[in-house]
PDB file of C-alpha atoms in Angstrom:
ATOM      1  CA  MET A   1     -16.836 -41.053 -10.123  1.00  0.00           C
ATOM      2  CA  ASN A   2     -14.351 -38.227 -10.458  1.00  0.00           C
ATOM      3  CA  THR A   3     -10.805 -39.547 -10.053  1.00  0.00           C
ATOM      4  CA  GLY A   4      -8.876 -36.495 -11.249  1.00  0.00           C
ATOM      5  CA  LYS A   5      -5.745 -35.432  -9.444  1.00  0.00           C
ATOM      6  CA  ARG A   6      -6.300 -32.602  -6.958  1.00  0.00           C
ATOM      7  CA  HIS A   7      -3.878 -29.747  -6.317  1.00  0.00           C
ATOM      8  CA  PRO A   8      -4.740 -28.036  -3.027  1.00  0.00           C
ATOM      9  CA  ILE A   9      -1.313 -26.433  -2.627  1.00  0.00           C
ATOM     10  CA  ARG A  10      -1.507 -24.949  -6.092  1.00  0.00           C
ATOM     11  CA  GLY A  11      -5.045 -23.858  -5.320  1.00  0.00           C
ATOM     12  CA  PHE A  12      -3.795 -22.161  -2.170  1.00  0.00           C
ATOM     13  CA  PHE A  13      -1.182 -20.154  -4.037  1.00  0.00           C
ATOM     14  CA  ALA A  14      -3.540 -19.372  -6.909  1.00  0.00           C
ATOM     15  CA  GLY A  15      -6.096 -18.045  -4.428  1.00  0.00           C
ATOM     16  CA  LEU A  16      -3.433 -16.150  -2.504  1.00  0.00           C
ATOM     17  CA  PHE A  17      -2.078 -14.435  -5.609  1.00  0.00           C
ATOM     18  CA  MET A  18      -5.586 -13.652  -6.807  1.00  0.00           C
ATOM     19  CA  GLY A  19      -6.503 -12.309  -3.379  1.00  0.00           C
ATOM     20  CA  LEU A  20      -3.417 -10.081  -3.191  1.00  0.00           C
ATOM     21  CA  ALA A  21      -4.027  -8.820  -6.722  1.00  0.00           C
ATOM     22  CA  VAL A  22      -7.710  -8.044  -6.110  1.00  0.00           C
ATOM     23  CA  ALA A  23      -6.939  -6.388  -2.761  1.00  0.00           C
ATOM     24  CA  GLN A  24      -4.333  -4.141  -4.377  1.00  0.00           C
ATOM     25  CA  PHE A  25      -6.693  -3.270  -7.232  1.00  0.00           C
ATOM     26  CA  PHE A  26      -9.269  -2.317  -4.604  1.00  0.00           C
ATOM     27  CA  VAL A  27      -6.761  -0.045  -2.857  1.00  0.00           C
ATOM     28  CA  VAL A  28      -5.463   1.751  -5.958  1.00  0.00           C
ATOM     29  CA  PHE A  29      -8.972   2.258  -7.325  1.00  0.00           C
ATOM     30  CA  LYS A  30     -10.066   3.527  -3.881  1.00  0.00           C
ATOM     31  CA  VAL A  31     -12.709   0.886  -3.362  1.00  0.00           C
ATOM     32  CA  VAL A  32     -11.245   0.313   0.101  1.00  0.00           C
ATOM     33  CA  ALA A  33      -8.664   2.066   2.272  1.00  0.00           C
ATOM     34  CA  LEU A  34      -5.260   0.504   2.767  1.00  0.00           C
ATOM     35  CA  SER A  35      -5.333   0.864   6.530  1.00  0.00           C
ATOM     36  CA  THR A  36      -8.393  -1.296   7.084  1.00  0.00           C
ATOM     37  CA  ILE A  37      -8.984  -4.997   7.534  1.00  0.00           C
ATOM     38  CA  THR A  38     -11.052  -5.234   4.333  1.00  0.00           C
ATOM     39  CA  PRO A  39      -8.188  -5.897   1.869  1.00  0.00           C
ATOM     40  CA  TRP A  40      -6.940  -8.685   4.127  1.00  0.00           C
ATOM     41  CA  ILE A  41     -10.387 -10.230   4.294  1.00  0.00           C
ATOM     42  CA  VAL A  42     -10.369 -10.307   0.478  1.00  0.00           C
ATOM     43  CA  VAL A  43      -7.001 -12.069   0.545  1.00  0.00           C
ATOM     44  CA  VAL A  44      -8.127 -14.659   3.086  1.00  0.00           C
ATOM     45  CA  VAL A  45     -11.466 -15.349   1.391  1.00  0.00           C
ATOM     46  CA  LEU A  46      -9.941 -15.803  -2.066  1.00  0.00           C
ATOM     47  CA  THR A  47      -7.159 -17.989  -0.672  1.00  0.00           C
ATOM     48  CA  ILE A  48      -9.739 -20.245   0.949  1.00  0.00           C
ATOM     49  CA  LEU A  49     -11.756 -20.266  -2.258  1.00  0.00           C
ATOM     50  CA  GLY A  50      -8.623 -21.330  -4.143  1.00  0.00           C
ATOM     51  CA  VAL A  51      -8.131 -24.323  -1.883  1.00  0.00           C
ATOM     52  CA  VAL A  52     -11.822 -25.217  -1.939  1.00  0.00           C
ATOM     53  CA  TRP A  53     -11.918 -24.972  -5.719  1.00  0.00           C
ATOM     54  CA  ALA A  54      -8.814 -27.147  -6.008  1.00  0.00           C
ATOM     55  CA  LEU A  55     -10.325 -29.767  -3.713  1.00  0.00           C
ATOM     56  CA  PHE A  56     -13.916 -29.805  -4.866  1.00  0.00           C
ATOM     57  CA  GLY A  57     -14.042 -27.999  -8.212  1.00  0.00           C
ATOM     58  CA  PRO A  58     -14.503 -29.851 -11.491  1.00  0.00           C
ATOM     59  CA  THR A  59     -11.407 -31.419 -12.962  1.00  0.00           C
ATOM     60  CA  ARG A  60     -10.449 -30.618 -16.516  1.00  0.00           C
ATOM     61  CA  ALA A  61      -8.853 -32.702 -19.198  1.00  0.00           C
ATOM     62  CA  ARG A  62      -5.143 -32.100 -19.639  1.00  0.00           C
ATOM     63  CA  LYS A  63      -3.729 -31.471 -23.050  1.00  0.00           C
ATOM     64  CA  GLY A  64      -2.489 -34.712 -24.590  1.00  0.00           C
ATOM     65  CA  ALA A  65      -3.938 -36.816 -21.811  1.00  0.00           C
ATOM     66  CA  SER A  66      -5.992 -38.932 -24.183  1.00  0.00           C
ATOM     67  CA  ALA A  67      -3.023 -39.440 -26.509  1.00  0.00           C
ATOM     68  CA  SER A  68      -0.795 -40.766 -23.765  1.00  0.00           C
ATOM     69  CA  ALA A  69      -3.487 -42.820 -22.093  1.00  0.00           C
TER      70      ALA A  69
ATOM     71  CA  MET B   1      14.607  11.656  -1.868  1.00  0.00           C
ATOM     72  CA  ARG B   2      15.345  14.241   0.789  1.00  0.00           C
ATOM     73  CA  TRP B   3      13.975  12.250   3.666  1.00  0.00           C
ATOM     74  CA  CYS B   4      15.730  14.236   6.332  1.00  0.00           C
ATOM     75  CA  SER B   5      15.152  17.724   5.028  1.00  0.00           C
ATOM     76  CA  GLN B   6      13.303  20.218   7.178  1.00  0.00           C
ATOM     77  CA  GLY B   7      10.659  20.530   4.474  1.00  0.00           C
ATOM     78  CA  TRP B   8       9.944  16.818   4.427  1.00  0.00           C
ATOM     79  CA  TRP B   9       9.667  16.704   8.181  1.00  0.00           C
ATOM     80  CA  ALA B  10       7.242  19.626   8.088  1.00  0.00           C
ATOM     81  CA  PHE B  11       5.301  17.939   5.315  1.00  0.00           C
ATOM     82  CA  LEU B  12       4.944  14.862   7.483  1.00  0.00           C
ATOM     83  CA  ILE B  13       3.666  16.886  10.396  1.00  0.00           C
ATOM     84  CA  THR B  14       1.146  18.816   8.372  1.00  0.00           C
ATOM     85  CA  THR B  15      -0.135  15.931   6.269  1.00  0.00           C
ATOM     86  CA  ALA B  16      -0.397  13.413   9.033  1.00  0.00           C
ATOM     87  CA  GLY B  17      -1.389  15.836  11.712  1.00  0.00           C
ATOM     88  CA  THR B  18      -4.289  16.955   9.651  1.00  0.00           C
ATOM     89  CA  ALA B  19      -5.761  13.568  10.054  1.00  0.00           C
ATOM     90  CA  GLY B  20      -6.891  13.912  13.607  1.00  0.00           C
ATOM     91  CA  ALA B  21      -7.052  16.934  15.776  1.00  0.00           C
ATOM     92  CA  ALA B  22      -7.150  14.912  18.950  1.00  0.00           C
ATOM     93  CA  SER B  23      -4.135  12.859  18.037  1.00  0.00           C
ATOM     94  CA  ALA B  24      -1.696  15.684  17.437  1.00  0.00           C
ATOM     95  CA  ARG B  25       0.513  15.864  20.522  1.00  0.00           C
ATOM     96  CA  GLY B  26       3.583  17.960  21.093  1.00  0.00           C
ATOM     97  CA  CYS B  27       3.329  19.875  17.838  1.00  0.00           C
ATOM     98  CA  SER B  28       0.896  21.558  15.505  1.00  0.00           C
ATOM     99  CA  GLY B  29       0.687  22.544  11.883  1.00  0.00           C
ATOM    100  CA  ASN B  30      -1.406  23.750   8.996  1.00  0.00           C
ATOM    101  CA  GLY B  31      -1.223  22.522   5.463  1.00  0.00           C
ATOM    102  CA  GLN B  32      -2.638  23.300   2.053  1.00  0.00           C
ATOM    103  CA  SER B  33      -2.523  20.746  -0.705  1.00  0.00           C
ATOM    104  CA  ILE B  34      -1.811  22.299  -4.091  1.00  0.00           C
ATOM    105  CA  ASP B  35      -2.199  20.510  -7.415  1.00  0.00           C
ATOM    106  CA  GLU B  36       0.018  20.712 -10.504  1.00  0.00           C
ATOM    107  CA  LYS B  37      -1.851  23.784 -11.738  1.00  0.00           C
ATOM    108  CA  GLY B  38      -1.396  25.690  -8.500  1.00  0.00           C
ATOM    109  CA  ARG B  39      -4.962  25.249  -7.257  1.00  0.00           C
ATOM    110  CA  VAL B  40      -5.587  24.544  -3.576  1.00  0.00           C
ATOM    111  CA  ILE B  41      -7.403  21.201  -3.424  1.00  0.00           C
ATOM    112  CA  ASP B  42      -7.492  20.590   0.327  1.00  0.00           C
ATOM    113  CA  ARG B  43      -6.676  22.199   3.657  1.00  0.00           C
ATOM    114  CA  ALA B  44      -6.063  20.788   7.074  1.00  0.00           C
ATOM    115  CA  SER B  45      -4.793  21.658  10.514  1.00  0.00           C
ATOM    116  CA  ALA B  46      -3.387  19.686  13.376  1.00  0.00           C
ATOM    117  CA  PRO B  47      -5.042  20.039  15.735  1.00  0.00           C
ATOM    118  CA  GLY B  48      -8.024  21.070  13.691  1.00  0.00           C
ATOM    119  CA  GLY B  49     -10.454  19.867  11.076  1.00  0.00           C
ATOM    120  CA  GLY B  50     -10.057  17.387   8.256  1.00  0.00           C
ATOM    121  CA  GLY B  51      -7.797  14.418   7.858  1.00  0.00           C
ATOM    122  CA  THR B  52     -10.236  11.871   9.168  1.00  0.00           C
ATOM    123  CA  GLU B  53     -11.026   8.507   7.600  1.00  0.00           C
ATOM    124  CA  ASP B  54     -14.189   9.985   6.094  1.00  0.00           C
ATOM    125  CA  ASP B  55     -12.483  13.201   5.055  1.00  0.00           C
ATOM    126  CA  PRO B  56      -8.812  12.431   4.436  1.00  0.00           C
ATOM    127  CA  PHE B  57      -6.297  15.095   3.553  1.00  0.00           C
ATOM    128  CA  THR B  58      -5.937  14.763  -0.209  1.00  0.00           C
ATOM    129  CA  VAL B  59      -2.567  15.202  -1.856  1.00  0.00           C
ATOM    130  CA  LYS B  60      -1.463  14.705  -5.440  1.00  0.00           C
ATOM    131  CA  THR B  61       1.772  12.917  -6.188  1.00  0.00           C
ATOM    132  CA  LYS B  62       2.842  15.740  -8.475  1.00  0.00           C
ATOM    133  CA  GLY B  63       1.444  18.489  -6.283  1.00  0.00           C
ATOM    134  CA  LYS B  64       2.878  20.534  -3.432  1.00  0.00           C
ATOM    135  CA  ILE B  65       2.197  21.160   0.223  1.00  0.00           C
ATOM    136  CA  ALA B  66       2.252  24.689   1.597  1.00  0.00           C
ATOM    137  CA  TYR B  67       2.746  24.373   5.329  1.00  0.00           C
ATOM    138  CA  ASP B  68       3.509  25.999   8.618  1.00  0.00           C
ATOM    139  CA  TYR B  69       4.355  24.116  11.771  1.00  0.00           C
ATOM    140  CA  ALA B  70       5.364  24.553  15.390  1.00  0.00           C
ATOM    141  CA  VAL B  71       6.793  22.174  17.933  1.00  0.00           C
ATOM    142  CA  ASP B  72       5.511  22.824  21.469  1.00  0.00           C
ATOM    143  CA  GLN B  73       8.591  22.397  23.626  1.00  0.00           C
ATOM    144  CA  ASP B  74      11.673  22.884  21.522  1.00  0.00           C
ATOM    145  CA  ALA B  75      13.029  22.231  18.077  1.00  0.00           C
ATOM    146  CA  LEU B  76      13.396  18.599  17.087  1.00  0.00           C
ATOM    147  CA  SER B  77      16.683  19.376  15.385  1.00  0.00           C
ATOM    148  CA  GLY B  78      19.098  16.489  15.389  1.00  0.00           C
ATOM    149  CA  GLY B  79      16.394  14.029  16.380  1.00  0.00           C
ATOM    150  CA  LYS B  80      14.775  11.140  14.562  1.00  0.00           C
ATOM    151  CA  TRP B  81      11.477  10.919  12.768  1.00  0.00           C
ATOM    152  CA  THR B  82       9.457   7.826  12.012  1.00  0.00           C
ATOM    153  CA  ALA B  83       6.510   7.507   9.634  1.00  0.00           C
ATOM    154  CA  GLU B  84       4.333   4.429   9.943  1.00  0.00           C
ATOM    155  CA  ILE B  85       1.664   3.616   7.382  1.00  0.00           C
ATOM    156  CA  ASP B  86      -0.982   1.359   8.846  1.00  0.00           C
ATOM    157  CA  THR B  87      -1.481  -1.628   6.516  1.00  0.00           C
ATOM    158  CA  GLY B  88      -4.515  -2.937   8.399  1.00  0.00           C
ATOM    159  CA  SER B  89      -2.845  -6.331   8.532  1.00  0.00           C
ATOM    160  CA  PRO B  90      -3.801  -8.617  11.403  1.00  0.00           C
ATOM    161  CA  ILE B  91      -0.526 -10.529  11.006  1.00  0.00           C
ATOM    162  CA  PRO B  92       2.015  -9.626  13.703  1.00  0.00           C
ATOM    163  CA  GLY B  93       4.998  -7.847  12.258  1.00  0.00           C
ATOM    164  CA  THR B  94       3.185  -6.643   9.158  1.00  0.00           C
ATOM    165  CA  GLU B  95       0.857  -4.079  10.733  1.00  0.00           C
ATOM    166  CA  THR B  96       2.819  -1.112   9.443  1.00  0.00           C
ATOM    167  CA  ILE B  97       5.188  -0.001   6.734  1.00  0.00           C
ATOM    168  CA  SER B  98       7.786   2.183   8.422  1.00  0.00           C
ATOM    169  CA  PHE B  99      10.168   4.832   7.236  1.00  0.00           C
ATOM    170  CA  SER B 100      12.536   6.749   9.425  1.00  0.00           C
ATOM    171  CA  GLY B 101      15.337   9.227   9.217  1.00  0.00           C
ATOM    172  CA  ASP B 102      17.197  12.056  10.851  1.00  0.00           C
ATOM    173  CA  ILE B 103      15.719  15.478  11.352  1.00  0.00           C
ATOM    174  CA  ASP B 104      17.814  18.255   9.917  1.00  0.00           C
ATOM    175  CA  PRO B 105      20.110  19.667  12.653  1.00  0.00           C
ATOM    176  CA  GLY B 106      19.156  23.120  11.415  1.00  0.00           C
ATOM    177  CA  SER B 107      15.446  22.520  11.927  1.00  0.00           C
ATOM    178  CA  SER B 108      13.805  25.252  13.966  1.00  0.00           C
ATOM    179  CA  GLN B 109      10.974  25.093  16.476  1.00  0.00           C
ATOM    180  CA  SER B 110       8.568  26.619  13.982  1.00  0.00           C
ATOM    181  CA  GLY B 111       8.603  27.414  10.308  1.00  0.00           C
ATOM    182  CA  GLU B 112       6.798  27.459   7.020  1.00  0.00           C
ATOM    183  CA  GLY B 113       7.420  26.652   3.419  1.00  0.00           C
ATOM    184  CA  VAL B 114       6.313  24.847   0.294  1.00  0.00           C
ATOM    185  CA  GLU B 115       7.331  21.274  -0.367  1.00  0.00           C
ATOM    186  CA  PRO B 116       6.993  19.637  -3.797  1.00  0.00           C
ATOM    187  CA  LEU B 117       5.823  16.039  -3.448  1.00  0.00           C
ATOM    188  CA  GLU B 118       7.046  14.526  -6.675  1.00  0.00           C
ATOM    189  CA  ASP B 119      10.466  13.660  -5.280  1.00  0.00           C
ATOM    190  CA  HIS B 120       8.888  11.926  -2.287  1.00  0.00           C
ATOM    191  CA  LEU B 121       5.945  10.108  -3.843  1.00  0.00           C
ATOM    192  CA  ASN B 122       7.240   9.094  -7.271  1.00  0.00           C
ATOM    193  CA  VAL B 123       9.862   6.603  -8.330  1.00  0.00           C
ATOM    194  CA  GLY B 124      10.670   6.191 -11.994  1.00  0.00           C
ATOM    195  CA  GLY B 125       7.480   7.930 -13.046  1.00  0.00           C
ATOM    196  CA  LEU B 126       5.313   5.645 -10.915  1.00  0.00           C
ATOM    197  CA  ALA B 127       3.457   6.643  -7.773  1.00  0.00           C
ATOM    198  CA  VAL B 128       4.908   4.916  -4.717  1.00  0.00           C
ATOM    199  CA  LEU B 129       1.513   4.707  -3.015  1.00  0.00           C
ATOM    200  CA  VAL B 130      -1.979   5.571  -4.149  1.00  0.00           C
ATOM    201  CA  GLY B 131      -5.142   5.451  -2.101  1.00  0.00           C
ATOM    202  CA  LYS B 132      -6.372   6.241   1.369  1.00  0.00           C
ATOM    203  CA  MET B 133      -4.290   5.312   4.373  1.00  0.00           C
ATOM    204  CA  LYS B 134      -3.687   6.045   8.033  1.00  0.00           C
ATOM    205  CA  ILE B 135      -0.303   7.406   8.930  1.00  0.00           C
ATOM    206  CA  THR B 136       1.401   7.983  12.259  1.00  0.00           C
ATOM    207  CA  ILE B 137       4.335  10.347  12.463  1.00  0.00           C
ATOM    208  CA  THR B 138       6.616  10.482  15.457  1.00  0.00           C
ATOM    209  CA  GLY B 139       9.474  12.887  16.037  1.00  0.00           C
ATOM    210  CA  ARG B 140      11.887  12.479  18.911  1.00  0.00           C
ATOM    211  CA  ALA B 141      14.807  14.558  20.040  1.00  0.00           C
ATOM    212  CA  SER B 142      16.377  14.930  23.466  1.00  0.00           C
ATOM    213  CA  GLY B 143      13.329  15.181  25.703  1.00  0.00           C
ATOM    214  CA  VAL B 144      11.042  16.474  22.945  1.00  0.00           C
ATOM    215  CA  ASN B 145       8.332  14.322  21.455  1.00  0.00           C
ATOM    216  CA  CYS B 146       5.828  14.983  18.724  1.00  0.00           C
ATOM    217  CA  ARG B 147       3.234  12.462  17.576  1.00  0.00           C
ATOM    218  CA  VAL B 148       0.493  12.920  15.033  1.00  0.00           C
ATOM    219  CA  VAL B 149      -1.964  10.425  13.599  1.00  0.00           C
ATOM    220  CA  GLY B 150      -4.215  10.939  10.622  1.00  0.00           C
ATOM    221  CA  TRP B 151      -5.642   9.841   7.299  1.00  0.00           C
ATOM    222  CA  ILE B 152      -4.318  10.978   3.952  1.00  0.00           C
ATOM    223  CA  GLU B 153      -5.398  10.171   0.433  1.00  0.00           C
ATOM    224  CA  ILE B 154      -2.692  10.105  -2.212  1.00  0.00           C
ATOM    225  CA  THR B 155      -4.167  10.593  -5.651  1.00  0.00           C
ATOM    226  CA  ASP B 156      -2.727   9.853  -9.070  1.00  0.00           C
ATOM    227  CA  SER B 157      -3.622   7.717 -12.053  1.00  0.00           C
ATOM    228  CA  PRO B 158      -4.138   4.230 -10.553  1.00  0.00           C
ATOM    229  CA  VAL B 159      -2.467   2.514 -13.501  1.00  0.00           C
ATOM    230  CA  LYS B 160       0.692   4.568 -12.984  1.00  0.00           C
ATOM    231  CA  SER B 161       1.249   3.256  -9.477  1.00  0.00           C
ATOM    232  CA  ILE B 162       3.628   0.590  -8.233  1.00  0.00           C
ATOM    233  CA  LEU B 163       0.740  -1.153  -6.462  1.00  0.00           C
ATOM    234  CA  PHE B 164      -1.142  -1.491  -9.753  1.00  0.00           C
ATOM    235  CA  ILE B 165       1.864  -2.976 -11.568  1.00  0.00           C
ATOM    236  CA  GLU B 166       2.385  -5.342  -8.633  1.00  0.00           C
ATOM    237  CA  ALA B 167      -1.276  -6.372  -8.754  1.00  0.00           C
ATOM    238  CA  VAL B 168      -1.036  -7.138 -12.472  1.00  0.00           C
ATOM    239  CA  ILE B 169       2.051  -9.302 -11.861  1.00  0.00           C
ATOM    240  CA  LEU B 170       0.260 -11.137  -9.042  1.00  0.00           C
ATOM    241  CA  PHE B 171      -2.704 -11.694 -11.335  1.00  0.00           C
ATOM    242  CA  LEU B 172      -0.370 -13.231 -13.926  1.00  0.00           C
ATOM    243  CA  PHE B 173       1.006 -15.507 -11.205  1.00  0.00           C
ATOM    244  CA  PHE B 174      -2.570 -16.472 -10.414  1.00  0.00           C
ATOM    245  CA  ILE B 175      -3.192 -17.377 -14.054  1.00  0.00           C
ATOM    246  CA  ALA B 176      -0.029 -19.478 -14.106  1.00  0.00           C
ATOM    247  CA  MET B 177      -0.912 -21.245 -10.861  1.00  0.00           C
ATOM    248  CA  ALA B 178      -4.496 -21.772 -11.853  1.00  0.00           C
ATOM    249  CA  GLY B 179      -3.404 -23.348 -15.114  1.00  0.00           C
ATOM    250  CA  VAL B 180      -5.825 -21.315 -17.166  1.00  0.00           C
ATOM    251  CA  GLY B 181      -3.230 -19.829 -19.464  1.00  0.00           C
ATOM    252  CA  PRO B 182      -2.972 -20.389 -23.208  1.00  0.00           C
ATOM    253  CA  GLU B 183      -3.488 -24.004 -24.145  1.00  0.00           C
ATOM    254  CA  TYR B 184      -0.087 -24.446 -25.746  1.00  0.00           C
ATOM    255  CA  ASN B 185       1.536 -23.564 -22.414  1.00  0.00           C
ATOM    256  CA  GLN B 186      -0.845 -25.370 -20.142  1.00  0.00           C
ATOM    257  CA  GLY B 187       0.701 -28.781 -20.062  1.00  0.00           C
ATOM    258  CA  LEU B 188       4.231 -27.517 -19.560  1.00  0.00           C
ATOM    259  CA  ALA B 189       3.211 -25.140 -16.791  1.00  0.00           C
ATOM    260  CA  GLU B 190       1.265 -27.822 -14.996  1.00  0.00           C
ATOM    261  CA  ASP B 191       4.078 -30.336 -15.258  1.00  0.00           C
ATOM    262  CA  ALA B 192       6.598 -27.836 -13.916  1.00  0.00           C
ATOM    263  CA  LEU B 193       4.327 -26.883 -11.045  1.00  0.00           C
ATOM    264  CA  ASP B 194       3.543 -30.479 -10.288  1.00  0.00           C
ATOM    265  CA  GLU B 195       7.217 -31.206 -10.076  1.00  0.00           C
ATOM    266  CA  ALA B 196       7.922 -28.186  -7.886  1.00  0.00           C
ATOM    267  CA  LEU B 197       4.955 -28.703  -5.621  1.00  0.00           C
ATOM    268  CA  ASN B 198       4.809 -32.458  -5.901  1.00  0.00           C
ATOM    269  CA  LYS B 199       3.900 -34.334  -2.760  1.00  0.00           C
ATOM    270  CA  GLU B 200       0.335 -33.066  -2.998  1.00  0.00           C
ATOM    271  CA  ASP B 201      -2.205 -35.565  -4.083  1.00  0.00           C
TER     272      ASP B 201
END
């Protein structure tokens, strides 16, 4: 059973930052227009993915965890 | 930036007005976009053709706009202008990025000229905005109104834009928050974030 600590708030912000970054890359590289809903959909989707990943994604071993255990 | 110069006001009318013939009300204008080498790269009129979402009026951040304009009723001299860039945001209060200023008291009812864009669209060697966007320009003076809506595309090297730099910084924030940075920094970053964001379980 996976008992790792989950970080949904961190996942939220990670997804939000990633979403904002990707949306802005899309705008400057003319993949999408600024004045459309598309960049905001990217932000929302990646923010949700961040939270979902934080809640249900695989946990990873932290550096030094085994030494202090 | 000469936000309130007659040339800038005319530039706003011609660039935004080009975007939609049907949405130019109270004024009209014609514009030619000229690149750094003096070549005409786009033309538009308001009311008239071009400047739609599918065919935006293209301008270069280091180019120029050759324009002529006319206000239907009277000069807008001494009035106020507002430029609103539609962000597409569904969040109330963030739907537009607005700029406003005074219209030159010496502005006439019609005129023409050439306006360099570098002073308006560049800050510190970086493009203020790059990409395609919808813009609404409104001019108001005692009893005189002018409103134009249209699409423009500001072109420059994407990596020399403020939005690109901002996106890179946000991506670095993402890496920090996601804890996928270099291993030697991982533990410290996680501990600091845990402390700051504690309370989550």
